[in-house]
Amino acid sequence: MSRMQRFRESWQDVSVQTTSPNGCIHLTNRGDREFRITCDDSWFHRATLGDFTTQLGRLFKLALVERTQAYNRHKEMVTGLQITPIDGSRNPHLQTFVDKRDNLAVEGVSADGTVSIASVGLTHFVITIDSQLWARRDRLAVQRALDEAGTAMVADQFRKMYELKQAGH
């Protein structure tokens, strides 16, 4: 098995945990296949839907940074390759990749359609939670729907990044 194959397989077992700025929502990513949200019960029941989705958006931005850093550290450790940021300013081909990556639109929707997470360039997140789901104040149901939507979004991002790389960018 090549070092890259070993990296791809072992990355799926790497967990990255991130906490929202207010300390009340926690996200665990495992490789490119799992997305789990937990939140503080007392805060959840006090929060407005707007406050909740704002904290989620901030959490997702932080998680992207932490996940990318963990990915690069793990890749360096397993493959022995030095990972450096892509600098498209010196290479128009790389700049095309960076531009397409930065404008990549991804989305995930829960199985029942009550939660959707959309992102452009994985820097701007729009989280939609059905008002009836929110009105029930069932934290576990909201977390479950977020898990499903987040896992679907990560899968969509993985698929689209693969396609972008396969297109030669």
PDB file of C-alpha atoms in Angstrom:
ATOM      1  CA  MET A   1       0.000   0.000   0.000  1.00  0.00           C
ATOM      2  CA  SER A   2       1.384   3.402  -0.959  1.00  0.00           C
ATOM      3  CA  ARG A   3       1.854   6.196   1.552  1.00  0.00           C
ATOM      4  CA  MET A   4      -1.008   8.139  -0.068  1.00  0.00           C
ATOM      5  CA  GLN A   5      -3.350   5.153   0.172  1.00  0.00           C
ATOM      6  CA  ARG A   6      -2.357   4.695   3.808  1.00  0.00           C
ATOM      7  CA  PHE A   7      -3.031   8.399   4.383  1.00  0.00           C
ATOM      8  CA  ARG A   8      -6.484   8.296   2.722  1.00  0.00           C
ATOM      9  CA  GLU A   9      -7.531   5.315   4.813  1.00  0.00           C
ATOM     10  CA  SER A  10      -6.098   6.565   8.108  1.00  0.00           C
ATOM     11  CA  TRP A  11      -7.591  10.057   7.646  1.00  0.00           C
ATOM     12  CA  GLN A  12     -11.051   8.515   7.990  1.00  0.00           C
ATOM     13  CA  ASP A  13     -10.239   7.677  11.631  1.00  0.00           C
ATOM     14  CA  VAL A  14      -8.930  11.125  12.598  1.00  0.00           C
ATOM     15  CA  SER A  15     -11.314  13.116  14.814  1.00  0.00           C
ATOM     16  CA  VAL A  16     -11.288  16.894  14.944  1.00  0.00           C
ATOM     17  CA  GLN A  17     -13.286  18.565  17.699  1.00  0.00           C
ATOM     18  CA  THR A  18     -14.270  22.230  17.596  1.00  0.00           C
ATOM     19  CA  THR A  19     -16.289  24.379  19.992  1.00  0.00           C
ATOM     20  CA  SER A  20     -18.391  27.414  19.096  1.00  0.00           C
ATOM     21  CA  PRO A  21     -17.194  30.841  20.257  1.00  0.00           C
ATOM     22  CA  ASN A  22     -19.781  30.881  23.069  1.00  0.00           C
ATOM     23  CA  GLY A  23     -18.662  27.408  24.229  1.00  0.00           C
ATOM     24  CA  CYS A  24     -22.157  25.896  23.924  1.00  0.00           C
ATOM     25  CA  ILE A  25     -22.043  23.957  20.635  1.00  0.00           C
ATOM     26  CA  HIS A  26     -19.496  21.247  19.846  1.00  0.00           C
ATOM     27  CA  LEU A  27     -18.684  19.669  16.496  1.00  0.00           C
ATOM     28  CA  THR A  28     -16.769  16.455  15.938  1.00  0.00           C
ATOM     29  CA  ASN A  29     -15.610  15.633  12.408  1.00  0.00           C
ATOM     30  CA  ARG A  30     -14.221  12.193  11.698  1.00  0.00           C
ATOM     31  CA  GLY A  31     -12.363  12.126   8.389  1.00  0.00           C
ATOM     32  CA  ASP A  32     -14.605  12.826   5.427  1.00  0.00           C
ATOM     33  CA  ARG A  33     -17.473  10.697   6.649  1.00  0.00           C
ATOM     34  CA  GLU A  34     -18.865  11.813   9.976  1.00  0.00           C
ATOM     35  CA  PHE A  35     -20.210  15.067  11.390  1.00  0.00           C
ATOM     36  CA  ARG A  36     -21.617  15.185  14.948  1.00  0.00           C
ATOM     37  CA  ILE A  37     -23.117  18.170  16.762  1.00  0.00           C
ATOM     38  CA  THR A  38     -23.788  18.369  20.483  1.00  0.00           C
ATOM     39  CA  CYS A  39     -24.949  21.389  22.393  1.00  0.00           C
ATOM     40  CA  ASP A  40     -25.456  22.516  25.942  1.00  0.00           C
ATOM     41  CA  ASP A  41     -29.026  21.696  26.921  1.00  0.00           C
ATOM     42  CA  SER A  42     -29.695  24.766  29.044  1.00  0.00           C
ATOM     43  CA  TRP A  43     -28.282  27.158  26.419  1.00  0.00           C
ATOM     44  CA  PHE A  44     -30.209  25.383  23.646  1.00  0.00           C
ATOM     45  CA  HIS A  45     -33.493  25.989  25.465  1.00  0.00           C
ATOM     46  CA  ARG A  46     -32.701  29.682  26.036  1.00  0.00           C
ATOM     47  CA  ALA A  47     -31.289  30.458  22.584  1.00  0.00           C
ATOM     48  CA  THR A  48     -33.274  32.014  19.783  1.00  0.00           C
ATOM     49  CA  LEU A  49     -33.144  30.354  16.387  1.00  0.00           C
ATOM     50  CA  GLY A  50     -31.105  33.314  15.112  1.00  0.00           C
ATOM     51  CA  ASP A  51     -28.559  33.010  17.923  1.00  0.00           C
ATOM     52  CA  PHE A  52     -28.328  29.262  17.382  1.00  0.00           C
ATOM     53  CA  THR A  53     -27.709  29.480  13.625  1.00  0.00           C
ATOM     54  CA  THR A  54     -25.242  32.362  14.099  1.00  0.00           C
ATOM     55  CA  GLN A  55     -23.200  30.258  16.542  1.00  0.00           C
ATOM     56  CA  LEU A  56     -23.374  27.305  14.135  1.00  0.00           C
ATOM     57  CA  GLY A  57     -22.047  29.436  11.274  1.00  0.00           C
ATOM     58  CA  ARG A  58     -19.151  30.651  13.418  1.00  0.00           C
ATOM     59  CA  LEU A  59     -18.494  27.109  14.602  1.00  0.00           C
ATOM     60  CA  PHE A  60     -18.357  25.788  11.032  1.00  0.00           C
ATOM     61  CA  LYS A  61     -15.796  28.446  10.041  1.00  0.00           C
ATOM     62  CA  LEU A  62     -13.603  27.531  13.022  1.00  0.00           C
ATOM     63  CA  ALA A  63     -14.050  23.828  12.286  1.00  0.00           C
ATOM     64  CA  LEU A  64     -12.908  24.286   8.695  1.00  0.00           C
ATOM     65  CA  VAL A  65      -9.648  25.859   9.858  1.00  0.00           C
ATOM     66  CA  GLU A  66      -9.041  23.188  12.502  1.00  0.00           C
ATOM     67  CA  ARG A  67      -9.990  20.364  10.134  1.00  0.00           C
ATOM     68  CA  THR A  68      -7.676  21.692   7.404  1.00  0.00           C
ATOM     69  CA  GLN A  69      -4.787  21.990   9.871  1.00  0.00           C
ATOM     70  CA  ALA A  70      -5.406  18.459  11.176  1.00  0.00           C
ATOM     71  CA  TYR A  71      -5.632  17.134   7.596  1.00  0.00           C
ATOM     72  CA  ASN A  72      -2.309  18.728   6.649  1.00  0.00           C
ATOM     73  CA  ARG A  73      -0.544  17.571   9.846  1.00  0.00           C
ATOM     74  CA  HIS A  74      -1.841  14.032   9.370  1.00  0.00           C
ATOM     75  CA  LYS A  75      -0.837  13.981   5.700  1.00  0.00           C
ATOM     76  CA  GLU A  76       2.669  15.177   6.566  1.00  0.00           C
ATOM     77  CA  MET A  77       2.965  12.569   9.318  1.00  0.00           C
ATOM     78  CA  VAL A  78       1.795   9.617   7.187  1.00  0.00           C
ATOM     79  CA  THR A  79       3.335  10.525   3.822  1.00  0.00           C
ATOM     80  CA  GLY A  80       6.430  12.433   4.918  1.00  0.00           C
ATOM     81  CA  LEU A  81       5.532  15.168   2.433  1.00  0.00           C
ATOM     82  CA  GLN A  82       5.784  18.836   3.374  1.00  0.00           C
ATOM     83  CA  ILE A  83       2.392  20.530   2.936  1.00  0.00           C
ATOM     84  CA  THR A  84       2.463  24.194   1.950  1.00  0.00           C
ATOM     85  CA  PRO A  85      -0.397  26.572   1.170  1.00  0.00           C
ATOM     86  CA  ILE A  86      -1.288  26.838  -2.495  1.00  0.00           C
ATOM     87  CA  ASP A  87       0.076  30.067  -3.943  1.00  0.00           C
ATOM     88  CA  GLY A  88      -1.698  30.758  -7.194  1.00  0.00           C
ATOM     89  CA  SER A  89      -0.009  34.132  -7.721  1.00  0.00           C
ATOM     90  CA  ARG A  90       2.947  32.464  -9.443  1.00  0.00           C
ATOM     91  CA  ASN A  91       1.035  29.901 -11.454  1.00  0.00           C
ATOM     92  CA  PRO A  92      -2.153  30.663 -13.422  1.00  0.00           C
ATOM     93  CA  HIS A  93      -3.145  26.970 -13.380  1.00  0.00           C
ATOM     94  CA  LEU A  94      -2.981  26.867  -9.583  1.00  0.00           C
ATOM     95  CA  GLN A  95      -4.826  30.192  -9.387  1.00  0.00           C
ATOM     96  CA  THR A  96      -7.648  28.666 -11.449  1.00  0.00           C
ATOM     97  CA  PHE A  97      -7.860  25.811  -8.926  1.00  0.00           C
ATOM     98  CA  VAL A  98      -7.852  28.229  -5.975  1.00  0.00           C
ATOM     99  CA  ASP A  99     -10.590  30.350  -7.578  1.00  0.00           C
ATOM    100  CA  LYS A 100     -12.780  27.334  -8.302  1.00  0.00           C
ATOM    101  CA  ARG A 101     -12.192  25.885  -4.823  1.00  0.00           C
ATOM    102  CA  ASP A 102     -13.001  29.216  -3.185  1.00  0.00           C
ATOM    103  CA  ASN A 103     -16.297  29.380  -5.090  1.00  0.00           C
ATOM    104  CA  LEU A 104     -17.271  25.746  -4.661  1.00  0.00           C
ATOM    105  CA  ALA A 105     -20.909  25.478  -3.550  1.00  0.00           C
ATOM    106  CA  VAL A 106     -21.805  22.523  -1.339  1.00  0.00           C
ATOM    107  CA  GLU A 107     -24.963  21.564   0.490  1.00  0.00           C
ATOM    108  CA  GLY A 108     -26.292  18.964   2.860  1.00  0.00           C
ATOM    109  CA  VAL A 109     -29.888  18.303   3.852  1.00  0.00           C
ATOM    110  CA  SER A 110     -31.209  16.124   6.661  1.00  0.00           C
ATOM    111  CA  ALA A 111     -33.152  13.008   5.663  1.00  0.00           C
ATOM    112  CA  ASP A 112     -36.460  14.592   6.665  1.00  0.00           C
ATOM    113  CA  GLY A 113     -35.615  17.948   5.057  1.00  0.00           C
ATOM    114  CA  THR A 114     -35.875  19.925   8.303  1.00  0.00           C
ATOM    115  CA  VAL A 115     -32.270  21.137   8.272  1.00  0.00           C
ATOM    116  CA  SER A 116     -30.040  22.282   5.449  1.00  0.00           C
ATOM    117  CA  ILE A 117     -26.496  23.558   5.495  1.00  0.00           C
ATOM    118  CA  ALA A 118     -25.170  25.333   2.427  1.00  0.00           C
ATOM    119  CA  SER A 119     -21.769  26.839   1.882  1.00  0.00           C
ATOM    120  CA  VAL A 120     -19.817  28.655  -0.779  1.00  0.00           C
ATOM    121  CA  GLY A 121     -16.089  28.174  -0.590  1.00  0.00           C
ATOM    122  CA  LEU A 122     -16.633  26.666   2.861  1.00  0.00           C
ATOM    123  CA  THR A 123     -16.354  30.173   4.301  1.00  0.00           C
ATOM    124  CA  HIS A 124     -19.936  31.420   4.060  1.00  0.00           C
ATOM    125  CA  PHE A 125     -22.469  29.120   5.697  1.00  0.00           C
ATOM    126  CA  VAL A 126     -26.244  29.308   5.569  1.00  0.00           C
ATOM    127  CA  ILE A 127     -27.994  27.077   8.080  1.00  0.00           C
ATOM    128  CA  THR A 128     -31.738  26.618   7.768  1.00  0.00           C
ATOM    129  CA  ILE A 129     -33.707  24.895  10.510  1.00  0.00           C
ATOM    130  CA  ASP A 130     -37.404  24.252  10.000  1.00  0.00           C
ATOM    131  CA  SER A 131     -39.406  26.488  12.339  1.00  0.00           C
ATOM    132  CA  GLN A 132     -41.653  23.602  13.429  1.00  0.00           C
ATOM    133  CA  LEU A 133     -38.621  21.506  14.374  1.00  0.00           C
ATOM    134  CA  TRP A 134     -37.195  24.447  16.335  1.00  0.00           C
ATOM    135  CA  ALA A 135     -40.547  25.168  18.029  1.00  0.00           C
ATOM    136  CA  ARG A 136     -40.602  21.640  19.494  1.00  0.00           C
ATOM    137  CA  ARG A 137     -37.356  22.455  21.356  1.00  0.00           C
ATOM    138  CA  ASP A 138     -36.233  18.857  21.017  1.00  0.00           C
ATOM    139  CA  ARG A 139     -32.455  19.254  21.250  1.00  0.00           C
ATOM    140  CA  LEU A 140     -31.745  15.650  20.243  1.00  0.00           C
ATOM    141  CA  ALA A 141     -33.940  15.922  17.135  1.00  0.00           C
ATOM    142  CA  VAL A 142     -32.208  19.163  16.103  1.00  0.00           C
ATOM    143  CA  GLN A 143     -28.771  17.608  16.698  1.00  0.00           C
ATOM    144  CA  ARG A 144     -29.737  14.498  14.705  1.00  0.00           C
ATOM    145  CA  ALA A 145     -30.961  16.594  11.766  1.00  0.00           C
ATOM    146  CA  LEU A 146     -27.789  18.730  11.912  1.00  0.00           C
ATOM    147  CA  ASP A 147     -25.656  15.556  11.962  1.00  0.00           C
ATOM    148  CA  GLU A 148     -27.419  14.262   8.842  1.00  0.00           C
ATOM    149  CA  ALA A 149     -27.200  17.580   6.997  1.00  0.00           C
ATOM    150  CA  GLY A 150     -23.558  18.080   8.018  1.00  0.00           C
ATOM    151  CA  THR A 151     -22.546  14.579   6.984  1.00  0.00           C
ATOM    152  CA  ALA A 152     -24.274  15.097   3.617  1.00  0.00           C
ATOM    153  CA  MET A 153     -22.491  18.455   3.193  1.00  0.00           C
ATOM    154  CA  VAL A 154     -19.083  16.911   3.954  1.00  0.00           C
ATOM    155  CA  ALA A 155     -19.801  14.131   1.410  1.00  0.00           C
ATOM    156  CA  ASP A 156     -20.844  16.727  -1.196  1.00  0.00           C
ATOM    157  CA  GLN A 157     -17.670  18.721  -0.518  1.00  0.00           C
ATOM    158  CA  PHE A 158     -15.483  15.610  -0.781  1.00  0.00           C
ATOM    159  CA  ARG A 159     -17.134  14.584  -4.068  1.00  0.00           C
ATOM    160  CA  LYS A 160     -16.880  18.044  -5.627  1.00  0.00           C
ATOM    161  CA  MET A 161     -13.260  18.553  -4.540  1.00  0.00           C
ATOM    162  CA  TYR A 162     -12.409  15.144  -6.024  1.00  0.00           C
ATOM    163  CA  GLU A 163     -14.097  16.146  -9.293  1.00  0.00           C
ATOM    164  CA  LEU A 164     -12.244  19.477  -9.310  1.00  0.00           C
ATOM    165  CA  LYS A 165      -8.902  17.735  -8.795  1.00  0.00           C
ATOM    166  CA  GLN A 166      -9.705  15.096 -11.434  1.00  0.00           C
ATOM    167  CA  ALA A 167     -10.504  17.861 -13.930  1.00  0.00           C
ATOM    168  CA  GLY A 168      -6.858  18.821 -13.682  1.00  0.00           C
ATOM    169  CA  HIS A 169      -7.242  21.850 -11.463  1.00  0.00           C
TER     170      HIS A 169
END
